[in-house]
Amino acid sequence: MPETVRLLDENGVRIPSPQWDPLIDDLDEAALADLYEDMVVLRRIDAEATALQRQGEIALWPPVYGQEAAQIASGRALRRDDFVFGSYRETGVAYTRGIDPVEIARVWRGAAASAWNPYEFHMATAQVIIGAQTLHATGYALGIQNDGSDQVAVTYFGDGAMSEGDVSEAMIFAATYGAPVVFFCQNNQFAISEPVTLQSKTPLADRPVGFGIPSVQVDGNDVLAVTAVMRQALQRAREGGGPTYIEAVTYRMGPHTTADDPTRYRDPAELELWGKRDPISRLRTLLETSGLDGPELEARAAAAADRVAAAFRAGVQNMPDPEPMSVFDNVYAEPHHELDRQKNEYARYLEGFAS
Amino acid sequence: MPETVRLLDENGVRIPSPQWDPLIDDLDEAALADLYEDMVVLRRIDAEATALQRQGEIALWPPVYGQEAAQIASGRALRRDDFVFGSYRETGVAYTRGIDPVEIARVWRGAAASAWNPYEFHMATAQVIIGAQTLHATGYALGIQNDGSDQVAVTYFGDGAMSEGDVSEAMIFAATYGAPVVFFCQNNQFAISEPVTLQSKTPLADRPVGFGIPSVQVDGNDVLAVTAVMRQALQRAREGGGPTYIEAVTYRMGPHTTADDPTRYRDPAELELWGKRDPISRLRTLLETSGLDGPELEARAAAAADRVAAAFRAGVQNMPDPEPMSVFDNVYAEPHHELDRQKNEYARYLEGFAS
Amino acid sequence: MTTQTVTMGKALNLGLHRALADDDKVVLMGEDIGRLGGVYRITDGLQAEFGQRRVMDTPLAESAILGTAIGLAYRGYRPVVEIQFDGFVYPAFDQIVSQVAKMHARTRGLVKLPITIRIPVGGGIGSAEHHSESPEAYFAHTAGLRVVSVSNPQDACTMIRQAIASDDPVVFFEPKRRYHVKGEVDDALDLAAAPPLGAARVARPGTDVTLVTFGGLVQTALDAAAAAEDEGTSIEVIDLRSLSPVDYDTVAASVRSTGRVVIAHEGPREVGIAAEVAQTITERCFHFLEAAPVRVTGHDIPYPPSKLEKHHLPDLDRMLDGVDRVLGRTRVSA
Amino acid sequence: MTTQTVTMGKALNLGLHRALADDDKVVLMGEDIGRLGGVYRITDGLQAEFGQRRVMDTPLAESAILGTAIGLAYRGYRPVVEIQFDGFVYPAFDQIVSQVAKMHARTRGLVKLPITIRIPVGGGIGSAEHHSESPEAYFAHTAGLRVVSVSNPQDACTMIRQAIASDDPVVFFEPKRRYHVKGEVDDALDLAAAPPLGAARVARPGTDVTLVTFGGLVQTALDAAAAAEDEGTSIEVIDLRSLSPVDYDTVAASVRSTGRVVIAHEGPREVGIAAEVAQTITERCFHFLEAAPVRVTGHDIPYPPSKLEKHHLPDLDRMLDGVDRVLGRTRVSA
Ligand SMILES: Cc1ncc(C[n+]2csc(CCOP(=O)(O)OP(=O)(O)O)c2C)c(N)n1
Ligand SMILES: Cc1ncc(C[n+]2csc(CCOP(=O)(O)OP(=O)(O)O)c2C)c(N)n1
Ligand SMILES: [Mg+2]
Ligand SMILES: [Mg+2]
């Protein structure tokens, strides 16, 4: 197991690294300020969504709170035509792809089975079956390989997912074919109530090594380190070097979803400890140290967050319910006489109420 | 990856090892001669079964040819009350447990869905679903643990099985709970036609390490080395040290089953190479070197093989077909009115022919 | 007899508690069932009382949960496995279909697998994709399994104890939408005296139409029967309780007297439970049938987003529409 | 038109060859399908001709085969997946049921998964456990999938091409016991002119009883019909070809004229394909039915050891017994 890559410590102090620094030397203050703003906006989307859930506008929300650096930095490292296959907790990654949070909320409101157009944003819609998407990404990467393209498939999943057979199988297939896929594990320490120690007594980042996949553990609350390791993994994949596994060590500061009560299983001291490792304040300190005006930075980010939050709230509140008869839509791509028959029956049934 | 453990080289020359020798210092000439005889008998069972298949007495047979040392040495290392969960290719292990090969042939003849009584021989019946038994062994080991017993569960499987999600999941569960289970992988280089390099570009023995399980690769054609590593693994499990993975590197000298034609995919040079690494002749050389009379040894083993083969052949040839109505037996442990109804219907239907 | 008024969720908890207390070979396994007590709190407090070996939080892998349960059963344990939601049982399908269901027959009865597979089931709870599925048919089609579905607190408590006591594997469906509904429960009922696990129950007697259903829809059927009575139609409601085997004696007796049968369930129609019940009833009661059996089921679609689930799930109106159809009326709705 | 007389196995090979040649997005995946050409040699020679990227030997993991096929389809490929034997499809069940079947609806039609899942199916071949299963009902019950079963070389060749060309996922059953049976095949048939993938076929016209079956039992049904004719009974044999959706127009038209229907398949009876076909026909033809539909199926048991498979599988005699029962006769057997 290599050490955990960290380029910005918990107090916002830069840790120089001859190995990793060259990978982020283009990240100037403006770029970092952008990452800062992204993270602030993301945290605000979460807060807004949680409020909307309390108000009954959406049924459920899985917050990213605490994992902002892991998602924003890795998402921003992607090329537009790379393709992402994530779980249900990738609001931040989706945000970096340009996906409107209203679309994400549409699903949690129960108004659609999935949200955005995957081909428009080069990101598959959310996956609820734990780990299933890692195989889809691997298959997509085989397609990239066949096409002779230098795109990369990237899959996001959690520490809990590491136990599902599908994830091991995905790594096995990726290794066998040298597929251009990055396995990005957000180890947020929990699978609902289960601590990561239940999934493994040894570091999760050891596993891919056993499958023959280069593995790196990174401080998931450090935008710089996440950017560096992600860029390296993408570069390797583009150049035909095959898959890489990244474990971003972070913490789920919120509940599993708004339906969860983490006080039943979580140590408050641990929560407090991780609160001090906050990815946003850490970056803010760095930016201030390098001369930026903190309050101004904060004000600008807050203004952006306000704009996004207002649009988000309005979009959710004004969201129409889907049409009843749409339940029959798109079950098949081609005509299906039996389902048409059921559809017509049900339409007649509904008409009975109208008359 | 540690080096491959080898205590007896391909020419039958003993390789001393301060680390491993103490584990086999009780293996005197008599004990080795017994292992030799077991292997000869096993090879003869295979030959007899193949002949019986050609004669139409059994439908199919998966030979162990080439893997005799891996199975006999590991099987002989077990305590009677350890419990084995194997695949369909464990004739040798079954033999060491005292299971009559006629019972194995009963299944391949199509006369029973499984053979022996698992509780009599402490060995589950054959498993056809690749890798499934590794989970059963792990669960059984959890039971051992609960009971505070020092028994060990041992699971046998192939190189191909290593790709199935179930096998990864079994290692994950075993590691999490520190279950007393030994994962014994016979890497016979092939999964039907697929070379092991399709399952993994890197050594299979690396994988368990990633799961936090001690792993050892052993020359699977070396009875001494297999005995040593198996004893160590069993000892660790008995003492509460948890699971161990053993990869016995060997070669499937025969076809996948009697229905297979390996000439379609196998390099004759490779086959020839592995023929020189034969586990039986290697041990014979060692025994001769240490003063035993080779021809006498051979004659004694051949006589034993003749006896077993004759009983085997007679047992198979005289095997009665199962009763037609037995298809309804044991589907449920408790009464089932609907199945009884089907059974009665079918009995009446059959009676119609009698009248 | 000590009865208490509890929710169906609590009734299950009481039943599990009693099973754990009665037989130390009973072990509970699943994701989040220990410390958290399960996402529906069905196992609440059990780990604290019986310890981590009896109530095991497992790693996140359903195939392994079933596979290791098999190994435990092989060694004489009686594992009770929780699948967190209906839609998450499929990764374990291979172990269930190829191992759990077949082991007893394979080993000529030598190896028993008294495994209970608890599955919170069905919709009507406004949840996300894969959280509202009705996979009953997959299991009822699988020889070697028993399949039950509970509809009320007393059955939940008694039947979970019976399922655990059964030497056969039992797939045990718990309709989520009924978890919070209360009823009188005696958790110490003598299992031998209680109706057997496989018995159906006439939940409401009636004379014009037999309405067969189970699990989450039993209450809906009772409500429909009450509504129909006001309109002068007498519906006999049968709660199947056991989906495999079905207690056809009870169903057939009813249909022989009513001549008309409606079968309702949430799951998809095509090759569903209702097809089996209808055809078997047709086979056994053909000359009593005044009309073709009518199915009132979920559509043959993936479970829709929750805002539309009411257009998928049979409700009181759709059941009454089915009753009207089997009576040859064209319903004029309210 | 260039026809040749080939086995059904070769007909599939020809169909796959043509699909690979016609569309470079078609890729084949599976265990042992490349160098070996498959354990049944259905893909014989295809890797040599089209290369390892188009005809992929995969690691031994069925869930991954389906899961990566989904990813390939996501990118515009048309994967054709081989499951080596029927009993090995269950590890892939989750990917099939929760992903393959639901993706198109989930993404509102944006993501198409034109995946063909080839499954050698059924018994009668004297094979080992898990090698003779008939899992059709599991897939027919799953909304979002199309399910077909072929019975002869020409259908095998044409339908595999149609399945690959379909934008929907198709579970494609190939009855093993028919692999070696020969027939005339035109592998260049115009797909648009051929009967559509979903159409049933009247394999033999008749007037007294409709005998519905598919796949490996079609020939048995034809033999039964020939035997019955000698006894004066005229059986109309319908080869369903598509199990989901079923072409009920064709089946119902036949039953309306015969008034009696027998449905036969190898798979277990309970919640099986025959239950669905019988109940739907009862719904649509109730007043034409002279007798309850009769099912002639495998028993509700795990597939028995091969020495006993003849006591599980419907054969000519059991079909005729079913015909007698639907005709209200008690059969006196030969
Ligand atoms: C196959 C499957 N099993 C169980 C669940 C229920 N479930 C939803 S989220 C979750 C925990 C996932 O943990 P992790 O992979 O660490 O991701 P995180 O939620 O922490 O982001 C579980 C068990 C599921 N969605 N899918
Ligand atoms: C789940 C499953 N998939 C596919 C098969 C078909 N199959 C039987 S043996 C075999 C190869 C197994 O290879 P390996 O694990 O190396 O064991 P070996 O046969 O070499 O002893 C395959 C693919 C199966 N039995 N089970
Ligand atoms: Mg997590
Ligand atoms: Mg092998």
PDB file of N, CA, C and O and ligand atoms in Angstrom, chain A residues 158-160 186-191, ligand 3:
ATOM      1  N   GLY A 158     -18.950   3.624  -3.764  1.00  0.00           N
ATOM      2  CA  GLY A 158     -18.604   3.835  -2.365  1.00  0.00           C
ATOM      3  C   GLY A 158     -17.795   2.710  -1.758  1.00  0.00           C
ATOM      4  O   GLY A 158     -17.543   1.675  -2.387  1.00  0.00           O
ATOM      5  N   ASP A 159     -17.411   2.912  -0.517  1.00  0.00           N
ATOM      6  CA  ASP A 159     -16.664   1.898   0.224  1.00  0.00           C
ATOM      7  C   ASP A 159     -17.504   0.630   0.394  1.00  0.00           C
ATOM      8  O   ASP A 159     -16.989  -0.494   0.302  1.00  0.00           O
ATOM      9  N   GLY A 160     -18.785   0.796   0.620  1.00  0.00           N
ATOM     10  CA  GLY A 160     -19.643  -0.381   0.770  1.00  0.00           C
ATOM     11  C   GLY A 160     -19.688  -1.197  -0.509  1.00  0.00           C
ATOM     12  O   GLY A 160     -19.679  -2.435  -0.488  1.00  0.00           O
ATOM     13  N   GLN A 186     -15.216   6.506  -3.426  1.00  0.00           N
ATOM     14  CA  GLN A 186     -15.299   7.467  -2.330  1.00  0.00           C
ATOM     15  C   GLN A 186     -15.512   6.695  -1.037  1.00  0.00           C
ATOM     16  O   GLN A 186     -16.611   6.240  -0.760  1.00  0.00           O
ATOM     17  N   ASN A 187     -14.439   6.565  -0.301  1.00  0.00           N
ATOM     18  CA  ASN A 187     -14.548   5.912   1.003  1.00  0.00           C
ATOM     19  C   ASN A 187     -14.995   6.973   2.006  1.00  0.00           C
ATOM     20  O   ASN A 187     -14.181   7.689   2.584  1.00  0.00           O
ATOM     21  N   ASN A 188     -16.313   7.062   2.188  1.00  0.00           N
ATOM     22  CA  ASN A 188     -16.861   8.047   3.129  1.00  0.00           C
ATOM     23  C   ASN A 188     -17.115   7.394   4.490  1.00  0.00           C
ATOM     24  O   ASN A 188     -17.866   7.913   5.296  1.00  0.00           O
ATOM     25  N   GLN A 189     -16.461   6.273   4.700  1.00  0.00           N
ATOM     26  CA  GLN A 189     -16.415   5.571   5.996  1.00  0.00           C
ATOM     27  C   GLN A 189     -17.674   4.779   6.339  1.00  0.00           C
ATOM     28  O   GLN A 189     -17.668   4.012   7.298  1.00  0.00           O
ATOM     29  N   PHE A 190     -18.728   4.985   5.579  1.00  0.00           N
ATOM     30  CA  PHE A 190     -19.972   4.292   5.922  1.00  0.00           C
ATOM     31  C   PHE A 190     -20.724   3.763   4.701  1.00  0.00           C
ATOM     32  O   PHE A 190     -20.716   4.376   3.634  1.00  0.00           O
ATOM     33  N   ALA A 191     -21.352   2.624   4.903  1.00  0.00           N
ATOM     34  CA  ALA A 191     -22.385   2.127   4.004  1.00  0.00           C
ATOM     35  C   ALA A 191     -23.656   2.124   4.869  1.00  0.00           C
ATOM     36  O   ALA A 191     -23.812   1.254   5.724  1.00  0.00           O
TER      37      ALA A 191
HETATM   38 MG    MG E   3     -19.852   4.825   1.846  1.00  0.00          MG
END
